[in-house]
Short mmCIF file of C-alpha atoms in Angstrom, two decimals:
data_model
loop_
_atom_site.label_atom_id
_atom_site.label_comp_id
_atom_site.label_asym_id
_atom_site.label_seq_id
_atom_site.Cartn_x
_atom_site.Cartn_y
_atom_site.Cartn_z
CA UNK C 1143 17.77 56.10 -53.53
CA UNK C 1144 19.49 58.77 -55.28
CA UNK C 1145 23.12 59.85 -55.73
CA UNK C 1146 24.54 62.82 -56.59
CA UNK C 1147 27.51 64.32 -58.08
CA UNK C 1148 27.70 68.36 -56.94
CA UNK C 1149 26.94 70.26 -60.42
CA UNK C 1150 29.16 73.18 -58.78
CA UNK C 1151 32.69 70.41 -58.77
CA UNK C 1152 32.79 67.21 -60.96
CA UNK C 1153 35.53 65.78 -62.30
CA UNK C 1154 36.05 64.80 -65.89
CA UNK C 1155 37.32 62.33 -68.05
CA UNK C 1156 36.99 62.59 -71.99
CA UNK C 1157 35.90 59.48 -73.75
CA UNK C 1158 33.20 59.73 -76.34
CA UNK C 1159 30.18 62.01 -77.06
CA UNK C 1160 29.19 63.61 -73.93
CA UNK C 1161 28.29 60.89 -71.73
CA UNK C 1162 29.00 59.61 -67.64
CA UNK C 1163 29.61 55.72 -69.06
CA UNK C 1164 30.02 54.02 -65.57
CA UNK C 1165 26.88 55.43 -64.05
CA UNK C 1166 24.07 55.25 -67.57
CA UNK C 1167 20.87 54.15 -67.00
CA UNK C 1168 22.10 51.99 -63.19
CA UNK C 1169 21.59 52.09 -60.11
CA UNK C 1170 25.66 51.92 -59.95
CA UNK C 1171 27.14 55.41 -58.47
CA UNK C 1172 29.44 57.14 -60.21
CA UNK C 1173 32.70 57.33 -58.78
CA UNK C 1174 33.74 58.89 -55.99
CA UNK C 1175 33.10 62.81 -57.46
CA UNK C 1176 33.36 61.61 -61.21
CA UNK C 1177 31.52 63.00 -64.07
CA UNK C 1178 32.59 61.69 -67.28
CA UNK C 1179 32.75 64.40 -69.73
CA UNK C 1180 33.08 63.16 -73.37
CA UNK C 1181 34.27 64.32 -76.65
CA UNK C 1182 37.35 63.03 -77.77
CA UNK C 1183 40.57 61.26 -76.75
CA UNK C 1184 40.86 60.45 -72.82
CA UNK C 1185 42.74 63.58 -71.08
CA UNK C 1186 45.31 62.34 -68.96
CA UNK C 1187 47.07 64.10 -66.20
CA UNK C 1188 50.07 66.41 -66.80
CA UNK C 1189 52.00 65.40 -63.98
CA UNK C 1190 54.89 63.40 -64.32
CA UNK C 1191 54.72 59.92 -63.14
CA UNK C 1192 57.05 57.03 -62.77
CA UNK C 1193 55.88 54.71 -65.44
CA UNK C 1194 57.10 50.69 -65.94
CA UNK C 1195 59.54 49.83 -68.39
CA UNK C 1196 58.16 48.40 -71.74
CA UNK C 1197 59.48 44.65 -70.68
CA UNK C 1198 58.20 45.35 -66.87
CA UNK C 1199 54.51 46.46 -68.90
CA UNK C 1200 55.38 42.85 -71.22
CA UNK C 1201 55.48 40.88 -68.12
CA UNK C 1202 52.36 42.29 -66.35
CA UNK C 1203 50.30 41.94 -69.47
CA UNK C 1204 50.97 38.29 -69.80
CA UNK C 1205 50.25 37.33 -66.20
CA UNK C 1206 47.19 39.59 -66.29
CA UNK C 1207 46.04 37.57 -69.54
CA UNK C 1208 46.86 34.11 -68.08
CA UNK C 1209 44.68 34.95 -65.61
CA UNK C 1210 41.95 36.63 -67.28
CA UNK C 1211 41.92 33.39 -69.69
CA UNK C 1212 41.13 31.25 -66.32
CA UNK C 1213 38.21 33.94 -64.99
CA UNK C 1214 36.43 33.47 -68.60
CA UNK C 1215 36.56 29.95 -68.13
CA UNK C 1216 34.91 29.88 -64.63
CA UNK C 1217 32.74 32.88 -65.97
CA UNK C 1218 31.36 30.34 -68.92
CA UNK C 1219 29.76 27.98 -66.29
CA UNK C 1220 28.43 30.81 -64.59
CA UNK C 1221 26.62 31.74 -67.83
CA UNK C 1222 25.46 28.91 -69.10
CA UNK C 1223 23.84 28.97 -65.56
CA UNK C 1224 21.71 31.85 -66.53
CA UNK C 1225 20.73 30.29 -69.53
CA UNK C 1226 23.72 31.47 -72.24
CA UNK C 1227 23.84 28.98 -74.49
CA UNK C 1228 27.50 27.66 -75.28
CA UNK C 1229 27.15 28.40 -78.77
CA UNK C 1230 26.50 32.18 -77.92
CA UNK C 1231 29.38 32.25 -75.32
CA UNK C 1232 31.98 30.93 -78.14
CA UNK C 1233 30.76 33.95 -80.30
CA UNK C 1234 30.94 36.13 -77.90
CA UNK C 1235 34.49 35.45 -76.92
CA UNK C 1236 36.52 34.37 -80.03
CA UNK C 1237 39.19 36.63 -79.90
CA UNK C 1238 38.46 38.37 -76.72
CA UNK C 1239 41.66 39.42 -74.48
CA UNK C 1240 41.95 41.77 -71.27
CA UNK C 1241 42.17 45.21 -72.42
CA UNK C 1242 44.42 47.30 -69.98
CA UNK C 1243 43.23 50.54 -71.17
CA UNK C 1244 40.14 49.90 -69.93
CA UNK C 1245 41.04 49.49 -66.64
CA UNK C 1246 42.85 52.43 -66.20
CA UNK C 1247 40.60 54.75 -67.65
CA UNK C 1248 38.34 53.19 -64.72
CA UNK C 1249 40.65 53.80 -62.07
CA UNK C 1250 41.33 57.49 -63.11
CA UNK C 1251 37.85 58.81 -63.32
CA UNK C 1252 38.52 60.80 -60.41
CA UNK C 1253 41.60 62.39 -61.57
CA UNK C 1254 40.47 65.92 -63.20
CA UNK C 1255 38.02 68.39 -62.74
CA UNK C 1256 36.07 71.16 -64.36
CA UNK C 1257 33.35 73.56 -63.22
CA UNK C 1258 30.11 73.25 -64.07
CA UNK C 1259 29.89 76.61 -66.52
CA UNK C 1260 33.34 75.00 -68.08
CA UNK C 1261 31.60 72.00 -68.96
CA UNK C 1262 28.37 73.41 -69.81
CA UNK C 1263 30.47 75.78 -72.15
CA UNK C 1264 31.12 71.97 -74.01
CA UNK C 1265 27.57 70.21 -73.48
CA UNK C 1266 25.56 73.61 -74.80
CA UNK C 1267 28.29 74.94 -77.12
CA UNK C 1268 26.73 76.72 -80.63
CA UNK C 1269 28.09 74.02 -82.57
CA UNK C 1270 25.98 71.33 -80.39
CA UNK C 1271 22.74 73.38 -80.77
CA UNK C 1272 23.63 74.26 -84.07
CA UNK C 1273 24.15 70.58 -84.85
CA UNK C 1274 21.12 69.56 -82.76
CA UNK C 1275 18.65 71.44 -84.82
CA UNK C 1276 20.01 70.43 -87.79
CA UNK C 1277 19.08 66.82 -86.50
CA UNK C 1278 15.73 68.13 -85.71
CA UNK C 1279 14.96 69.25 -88.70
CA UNK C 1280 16.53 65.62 -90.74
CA UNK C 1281 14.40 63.41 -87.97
CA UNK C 1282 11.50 65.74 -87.12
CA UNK C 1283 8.86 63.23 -88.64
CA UNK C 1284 10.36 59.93 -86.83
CA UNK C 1285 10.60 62.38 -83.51
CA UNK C 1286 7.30 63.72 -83.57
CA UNK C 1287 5.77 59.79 -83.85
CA UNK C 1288 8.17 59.14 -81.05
CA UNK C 1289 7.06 62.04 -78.99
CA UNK C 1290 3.51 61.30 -79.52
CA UNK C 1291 3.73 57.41 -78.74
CA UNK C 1292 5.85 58.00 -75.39
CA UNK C 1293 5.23 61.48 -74.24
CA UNK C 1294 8.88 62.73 -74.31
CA UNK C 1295 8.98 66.15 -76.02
CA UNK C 1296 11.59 65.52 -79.09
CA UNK C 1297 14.31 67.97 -78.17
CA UNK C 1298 15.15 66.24 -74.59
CA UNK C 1299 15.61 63.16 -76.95
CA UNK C 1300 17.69 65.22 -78.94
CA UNK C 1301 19.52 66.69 -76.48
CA UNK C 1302 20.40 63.36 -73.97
CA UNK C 1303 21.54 62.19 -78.21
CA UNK C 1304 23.47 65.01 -78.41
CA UNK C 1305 25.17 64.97 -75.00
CA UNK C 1306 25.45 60.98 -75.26
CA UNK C 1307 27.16 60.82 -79.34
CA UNK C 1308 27.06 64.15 -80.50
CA UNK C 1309 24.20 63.01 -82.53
CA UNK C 1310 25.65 59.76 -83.66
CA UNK C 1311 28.94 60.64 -84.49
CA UNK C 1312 30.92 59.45 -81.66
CA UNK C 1313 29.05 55.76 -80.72
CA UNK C 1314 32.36 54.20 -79.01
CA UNK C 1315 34.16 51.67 -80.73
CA UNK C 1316 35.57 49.63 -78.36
CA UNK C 1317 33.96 45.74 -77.47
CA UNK C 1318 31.07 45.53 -74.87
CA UNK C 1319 31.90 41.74 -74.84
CA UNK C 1320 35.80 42.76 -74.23
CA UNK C 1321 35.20 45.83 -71.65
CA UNK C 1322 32.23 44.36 -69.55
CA UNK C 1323 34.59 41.01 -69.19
CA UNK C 1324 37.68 43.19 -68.60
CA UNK C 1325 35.57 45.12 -66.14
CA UNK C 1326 33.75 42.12 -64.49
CA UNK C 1327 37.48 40.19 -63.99
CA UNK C 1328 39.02 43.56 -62.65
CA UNK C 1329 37.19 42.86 -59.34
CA UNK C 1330 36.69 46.31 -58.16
CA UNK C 1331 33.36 46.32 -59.12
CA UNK C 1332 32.81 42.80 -60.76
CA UNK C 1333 29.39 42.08 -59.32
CA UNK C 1334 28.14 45.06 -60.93
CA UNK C 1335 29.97 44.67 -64.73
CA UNK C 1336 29.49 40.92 -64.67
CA UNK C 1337 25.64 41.68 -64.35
CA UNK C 1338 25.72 44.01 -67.90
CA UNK C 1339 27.72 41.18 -69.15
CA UNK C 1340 25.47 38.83 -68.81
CA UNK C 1341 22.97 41.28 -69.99
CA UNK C 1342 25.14 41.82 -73.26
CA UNK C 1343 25.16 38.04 -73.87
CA UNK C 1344 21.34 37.70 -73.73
CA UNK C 1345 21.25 40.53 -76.31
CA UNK C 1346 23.56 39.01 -78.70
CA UNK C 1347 21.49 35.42 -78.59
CA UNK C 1348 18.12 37.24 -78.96
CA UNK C 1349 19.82 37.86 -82.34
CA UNK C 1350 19.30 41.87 -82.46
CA UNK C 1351 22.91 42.10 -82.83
CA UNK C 1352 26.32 40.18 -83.88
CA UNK C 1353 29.76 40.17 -81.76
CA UNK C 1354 31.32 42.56 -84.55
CA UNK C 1355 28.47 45.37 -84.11
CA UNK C 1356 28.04 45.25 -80.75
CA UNK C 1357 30.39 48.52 -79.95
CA UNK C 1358 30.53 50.89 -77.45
CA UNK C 1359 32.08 53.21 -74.75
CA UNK C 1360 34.98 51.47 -73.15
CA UNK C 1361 32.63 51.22 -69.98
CA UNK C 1362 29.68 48.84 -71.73
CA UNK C 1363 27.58 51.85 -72.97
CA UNK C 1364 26.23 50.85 -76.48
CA UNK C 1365 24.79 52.68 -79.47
CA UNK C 1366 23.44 56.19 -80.27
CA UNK C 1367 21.96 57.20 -76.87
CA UNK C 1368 24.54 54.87 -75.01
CA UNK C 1369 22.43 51.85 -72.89
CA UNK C 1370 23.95 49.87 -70.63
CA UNK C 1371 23.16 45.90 -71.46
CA UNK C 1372 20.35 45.67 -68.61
CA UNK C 1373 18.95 48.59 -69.64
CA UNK C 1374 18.50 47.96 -72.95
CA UNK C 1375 16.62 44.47 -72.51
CA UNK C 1376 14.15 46.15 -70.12
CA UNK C 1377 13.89 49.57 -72.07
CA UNK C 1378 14.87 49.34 -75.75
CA UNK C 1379 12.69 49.18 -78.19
CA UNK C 1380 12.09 48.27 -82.09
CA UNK C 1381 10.46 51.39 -83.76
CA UNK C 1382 11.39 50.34 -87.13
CA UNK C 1383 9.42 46.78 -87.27
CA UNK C 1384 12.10 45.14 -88.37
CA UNK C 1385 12.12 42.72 -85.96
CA UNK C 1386 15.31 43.95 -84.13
CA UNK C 1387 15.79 46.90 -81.73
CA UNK C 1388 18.76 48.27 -83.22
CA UNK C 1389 20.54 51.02 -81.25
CA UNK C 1390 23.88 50.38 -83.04
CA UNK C 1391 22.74 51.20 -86.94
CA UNK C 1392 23.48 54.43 -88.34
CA UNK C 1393 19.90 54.55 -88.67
CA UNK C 1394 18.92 56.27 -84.60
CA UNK C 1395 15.54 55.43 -85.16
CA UNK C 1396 15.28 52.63 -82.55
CA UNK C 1397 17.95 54.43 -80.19
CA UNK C 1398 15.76 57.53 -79.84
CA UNK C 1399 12.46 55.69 -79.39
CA UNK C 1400 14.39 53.84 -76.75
CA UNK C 1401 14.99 56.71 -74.99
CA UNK C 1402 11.93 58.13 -75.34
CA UNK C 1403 10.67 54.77 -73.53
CA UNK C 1404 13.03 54.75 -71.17
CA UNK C 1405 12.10 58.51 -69.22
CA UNK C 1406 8.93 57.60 -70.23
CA UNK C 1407 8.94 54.80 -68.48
CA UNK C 1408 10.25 56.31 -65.09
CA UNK C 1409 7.53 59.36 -64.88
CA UNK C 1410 8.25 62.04 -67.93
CA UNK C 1411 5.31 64.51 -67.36
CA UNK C 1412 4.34 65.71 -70.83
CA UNK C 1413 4.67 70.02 -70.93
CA UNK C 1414 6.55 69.53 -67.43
CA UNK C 1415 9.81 71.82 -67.45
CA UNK C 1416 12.88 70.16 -66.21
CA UNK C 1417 13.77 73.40 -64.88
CA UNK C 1418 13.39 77.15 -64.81
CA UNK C 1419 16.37 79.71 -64.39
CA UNK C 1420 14.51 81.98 -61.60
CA UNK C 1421 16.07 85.42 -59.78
CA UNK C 1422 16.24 84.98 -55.95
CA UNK C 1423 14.78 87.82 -53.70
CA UNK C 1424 17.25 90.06 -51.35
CA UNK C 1425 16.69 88.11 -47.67
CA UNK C 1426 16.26 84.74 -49.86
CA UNK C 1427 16.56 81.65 -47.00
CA UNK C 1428 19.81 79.56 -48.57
CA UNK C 1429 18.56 77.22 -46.41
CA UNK C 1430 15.64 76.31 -48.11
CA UNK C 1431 17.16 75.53 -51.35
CA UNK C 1432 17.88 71.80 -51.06
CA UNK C 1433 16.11 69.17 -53.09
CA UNK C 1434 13.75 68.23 -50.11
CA UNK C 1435 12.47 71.16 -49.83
CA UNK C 1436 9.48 71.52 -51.96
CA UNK C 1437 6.39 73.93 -52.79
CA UNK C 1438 4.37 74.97 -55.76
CA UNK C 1439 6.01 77.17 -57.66
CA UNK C 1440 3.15 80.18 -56.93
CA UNK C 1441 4.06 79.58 -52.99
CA UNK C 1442 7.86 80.10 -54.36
CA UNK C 1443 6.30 83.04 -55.79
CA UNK C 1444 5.18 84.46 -52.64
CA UNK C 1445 8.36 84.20 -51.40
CA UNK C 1446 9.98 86.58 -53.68
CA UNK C 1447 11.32 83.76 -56.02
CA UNK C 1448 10.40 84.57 -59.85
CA UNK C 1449 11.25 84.05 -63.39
CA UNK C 1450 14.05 86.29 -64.63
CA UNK C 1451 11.21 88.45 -66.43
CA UNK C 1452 9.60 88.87 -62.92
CA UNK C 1453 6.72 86.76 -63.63
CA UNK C 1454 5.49 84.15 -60.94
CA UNK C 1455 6.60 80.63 -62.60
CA UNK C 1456 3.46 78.61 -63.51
CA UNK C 1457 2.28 75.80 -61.18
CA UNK C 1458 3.82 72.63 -63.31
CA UNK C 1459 3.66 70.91 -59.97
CA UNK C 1460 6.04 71.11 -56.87
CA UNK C 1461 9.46 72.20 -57.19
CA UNK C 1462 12.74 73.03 -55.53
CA UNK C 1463 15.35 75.19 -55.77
CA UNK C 1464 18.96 74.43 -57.01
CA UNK C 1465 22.27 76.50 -56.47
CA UNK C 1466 24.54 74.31 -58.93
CA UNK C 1467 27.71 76.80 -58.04
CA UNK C 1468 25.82 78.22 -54.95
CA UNK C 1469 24.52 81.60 -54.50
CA UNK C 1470 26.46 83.49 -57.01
CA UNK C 1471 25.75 81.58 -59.96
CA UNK C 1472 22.49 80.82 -61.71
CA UNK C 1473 19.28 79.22 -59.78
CA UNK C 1474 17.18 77.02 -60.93
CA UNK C 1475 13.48 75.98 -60.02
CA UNK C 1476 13.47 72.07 -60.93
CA UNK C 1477 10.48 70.08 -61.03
CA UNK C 1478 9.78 66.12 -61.31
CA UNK C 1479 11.47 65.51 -64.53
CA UNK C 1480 14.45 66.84 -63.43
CA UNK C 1481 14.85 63.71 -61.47
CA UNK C 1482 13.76 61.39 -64.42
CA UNK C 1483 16.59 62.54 -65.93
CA UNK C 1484 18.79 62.18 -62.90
CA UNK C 1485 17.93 57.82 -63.83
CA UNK C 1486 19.74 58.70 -67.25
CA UNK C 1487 22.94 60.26 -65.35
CA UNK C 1488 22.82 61.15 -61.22
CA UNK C 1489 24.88 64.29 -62.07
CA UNK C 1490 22.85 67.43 -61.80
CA UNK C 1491 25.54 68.91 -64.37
CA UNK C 1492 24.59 66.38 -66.76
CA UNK C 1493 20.95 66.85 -66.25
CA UNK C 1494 21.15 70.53 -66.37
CA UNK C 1495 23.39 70.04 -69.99
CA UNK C 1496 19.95 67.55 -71.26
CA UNK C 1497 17.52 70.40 -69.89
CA UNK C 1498 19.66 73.39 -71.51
CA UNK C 1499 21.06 72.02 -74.62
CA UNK C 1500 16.82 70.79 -75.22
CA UNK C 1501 15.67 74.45 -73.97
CA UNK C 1502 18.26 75.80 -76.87
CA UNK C 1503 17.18 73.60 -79.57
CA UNK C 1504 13.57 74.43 -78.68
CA UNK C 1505 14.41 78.37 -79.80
CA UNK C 1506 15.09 79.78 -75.68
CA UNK C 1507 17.83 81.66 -74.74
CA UNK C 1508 20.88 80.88 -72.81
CA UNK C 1509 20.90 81.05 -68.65
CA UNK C 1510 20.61 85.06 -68.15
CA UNK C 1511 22.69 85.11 -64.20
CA UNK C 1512 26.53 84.70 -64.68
CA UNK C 1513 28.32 82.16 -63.56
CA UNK C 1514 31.41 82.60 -60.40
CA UNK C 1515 33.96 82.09 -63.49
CA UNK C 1516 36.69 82.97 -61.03
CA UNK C 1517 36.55 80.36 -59.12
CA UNK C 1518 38.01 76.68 -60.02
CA UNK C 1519 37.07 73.41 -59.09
CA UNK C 1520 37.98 71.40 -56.17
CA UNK C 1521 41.05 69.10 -57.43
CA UNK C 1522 39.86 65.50 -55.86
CA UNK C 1523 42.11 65.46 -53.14
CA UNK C 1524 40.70 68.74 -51.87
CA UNK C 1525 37.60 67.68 -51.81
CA UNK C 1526 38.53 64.88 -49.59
CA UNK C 1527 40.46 67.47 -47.50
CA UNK C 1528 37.53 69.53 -47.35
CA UNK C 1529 35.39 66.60 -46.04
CA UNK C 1530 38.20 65.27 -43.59
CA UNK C 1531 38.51 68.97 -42.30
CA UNK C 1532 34.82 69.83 -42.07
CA UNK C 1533 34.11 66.08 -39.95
CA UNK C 1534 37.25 67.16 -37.73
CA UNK C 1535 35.92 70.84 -37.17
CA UNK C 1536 32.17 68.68 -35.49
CA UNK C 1537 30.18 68.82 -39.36
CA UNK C 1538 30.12 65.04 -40.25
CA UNK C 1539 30.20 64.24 -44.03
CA UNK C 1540 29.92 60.35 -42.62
CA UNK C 1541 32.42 59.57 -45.57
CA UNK C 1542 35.71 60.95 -46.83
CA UNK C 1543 35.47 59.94 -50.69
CA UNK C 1544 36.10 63.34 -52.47
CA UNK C 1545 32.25 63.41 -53.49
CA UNK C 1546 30.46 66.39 -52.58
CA UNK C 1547 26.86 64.97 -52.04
CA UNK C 1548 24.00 65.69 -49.97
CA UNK C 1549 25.60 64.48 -47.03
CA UNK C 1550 28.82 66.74 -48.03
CA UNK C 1551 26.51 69.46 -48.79
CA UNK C 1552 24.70 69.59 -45.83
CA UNK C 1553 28.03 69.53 -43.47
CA UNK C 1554 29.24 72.54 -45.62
CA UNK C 1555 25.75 74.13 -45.02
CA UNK C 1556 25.78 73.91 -41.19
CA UNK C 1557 29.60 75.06 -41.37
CA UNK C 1558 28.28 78.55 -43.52
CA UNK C 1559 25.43 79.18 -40.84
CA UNK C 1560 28.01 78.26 -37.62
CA UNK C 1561 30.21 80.82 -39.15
CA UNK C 1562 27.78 83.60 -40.34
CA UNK C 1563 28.65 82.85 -44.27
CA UNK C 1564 25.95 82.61 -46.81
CA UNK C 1565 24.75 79.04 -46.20
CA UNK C 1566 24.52 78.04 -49.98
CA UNK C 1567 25.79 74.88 -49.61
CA UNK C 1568 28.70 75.69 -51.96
CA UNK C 1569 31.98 73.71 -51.41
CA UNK C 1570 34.74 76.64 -53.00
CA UNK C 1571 38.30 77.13 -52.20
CA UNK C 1572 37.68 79.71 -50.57
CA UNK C 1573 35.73 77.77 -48.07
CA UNK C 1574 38.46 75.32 -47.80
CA UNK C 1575 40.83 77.84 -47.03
CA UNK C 1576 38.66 79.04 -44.60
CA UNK C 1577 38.64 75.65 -42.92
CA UNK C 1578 42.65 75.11 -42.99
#
């Protein structure tokens, strides 16, 4: 089933590259309305907090050590269950301790925000497409083999490598072994971290990497294109013929033809567009454009919905329409591989980045509608006021999480036609304040 993050609201947290680490390439969810946003250090929050003294943070550390120490030692028969030899387990975790950081940059995912056009303004900046043609150009043999083993066209490789890295440069440098067991032990979502954990230790006793190499996000997310473990034993693949599939080496070789497997293997249609920006007719129904809604794009056609040019879109197979800041912002006309992409990262920002930043590289032009630039995103807490006040006021979001999904969207929707507003499906502040 498929999750999603609203492209109009996510929130942000800034690790490395351009990437979502918690929710790559899984069938884990994000987190309650995160987006990860990556490019450099972590942003943390302005706000003034009451913080432990040094020998208070001393004291915690130690008793959250003693105890990690115990949980690898229960973890190892666990293992060695699922066929980790004890050799590989020793290797993995000489030296290993629990890494605090880690666990608080996982428990503030939901903590800041940005608009959609704010962080495609980052994902599809001219130094990223600028950058990402340049890396055309160095790989273009190795991409066109790629393309024309798997399928993929070479500038969505680019692009999910460019959004992931920033073509290499930013690969993480924390330890998988370290995070995933910090994760795993952390509890909050241990079932889920100790299966990429286990995943990680298979990879390091198939031999196609060593302890020391295998770096990453502080999440798990490994090498150029950023796999999870489980992903990258079912996916990744040796392009080179060197025997190992090495997503880690400063060579990307095996990291893009990875990728290009991976969509590849969930349904990339060759010449399919991801998406088209399109120009809505005056009497458009907002309540058609939802993601189960479907038609060819010529019966779209014959409702009034176009290219920006003015020309019919061509029949790539069926599509839907997408309001990723509602009605006032750009539309989009997504087809099948839009949702490929959505197995890479659930957030339609993120996919629309891929789809935009590959578009750019590929010599189009930027989206042509403007964005609602006045407005600002939802803090989290709003959101989760905004769901609490819409469920009190008879429009049921079924959760109050701060994530404005389909369920979210579709409460807001039946709010906007109860009330004679544009039913876009948009969750603004001025909507909120509507509701207070």
């Amino acid at each position: 089933m498929r999750t999603c993050v609203s492209g109009a609201v996510l929130a942000v947290i800034w690790a490395t590259g351009v990437s979502a680490d918690t929710n790559l390439q899984s069938s884990e969810p994000a987190e309650a309305g995160a987006y990860q946003l990556a490019s450099a250090d972590v942003v943390v929050s302005m706000r003034p907090v009451l913080r432990p003294s040094a020998e208070e943070q001393k004291v915690a550390a130690q008793g959250s050590n003693a105890r990690f120490e115990a949980w690898i030692r229960a973890f190892r028969d666990r293992a060695q269950e699922q066929g980790i030899s004890p050799t590989t387990f020793e290797r993995a975790f000489q030296g290993v301790s629990y890494d605090p950081e880690v666990v608080k940059r996982d428990r503030n995912q939901s903590e800041f925000t940005k608009t959609i056009w704010e962080y495609l303004d980052t994902a599809v900046s001219d130094a990223r497409i600028r950058n990402g043609k340049a890396a055309l150009d160095k790989h273009r043999r190795t991409l066109e083999q790629i393309e024309a083993k798997y399928g993929v066209e070479k500038e969505i490789v680019v692009a999910i490598w460019g959004l992931e890295s920033a073509y290499g440069s930013f690969r993480g440098s924390d330890s998988t072994i370290r995070s995933l067991a910090t994760l795993a032990f952390d509890a909050r979502r241990a079932r889920f971290f100790e299966t990429q954990l286990i995943a990680a230790l298979r990879i390091l006793q198939a031999g196609d990497v060593s302890p020391a190499r295998m770096l990453g996000s502080w999440a798990g997310a490994m090498g150029h294109t950023q796999f999870m473990p489980t992903s990258y034993l079912e996916h990744a693949i040796d392009f080179t013929g060197d025997g190992k599939r090495d997503i880690w080496s400063d060579d990307p070789t095996d990291a893009l033809a990875s990728t290009a497997a991976y969509l590849a293997g969930f349904g990339w249609t060759r010449g399919q567009p991801w998406g088209v920006e399109v120009r809505l007719p005056k009497g458009f129904d907002y309540a058609s454009a939802r993601r189960d809604v479907t038609r060819m794009p010529s019966e779209w056609a014959a409702l009034g919905v176009k290219d920006m040019s003015g020309n019919p879109v061509p029949d790539h197979g069926k599509a839907s329409i997408l309001l990723p800041a509602g009605g006032q912002g750009v539309a989009l006309m997504i087809f099948d591989n839009f949702e490929v992409l959505e197995r890479y990262n659930t957030a339609d920002a993120y996919v629309i980045g891929v789809g935009h930043l590959a578009d750019r590289l590929a010599g189009r032009g930027p989206f042509k509608a403007d964005w609602p630039r006045g407005d600002r995103a939802l803090t989290f807490t709003e959101r989760k006021e905004l769901q609490l006040r819409l469920t009190q006021a008879g429009y049921d979001t079924q959760k109050i999480d701060g994530r404005i999904g389909p369920l979210t969207v579709n409460a807001v929707r039946a709010y906007q036609l109860a009330e004679g507003l544009l039913p876009d499906g948009y969750a603004s502040l001025k909507l909120l304040e509507k509701l207070r």
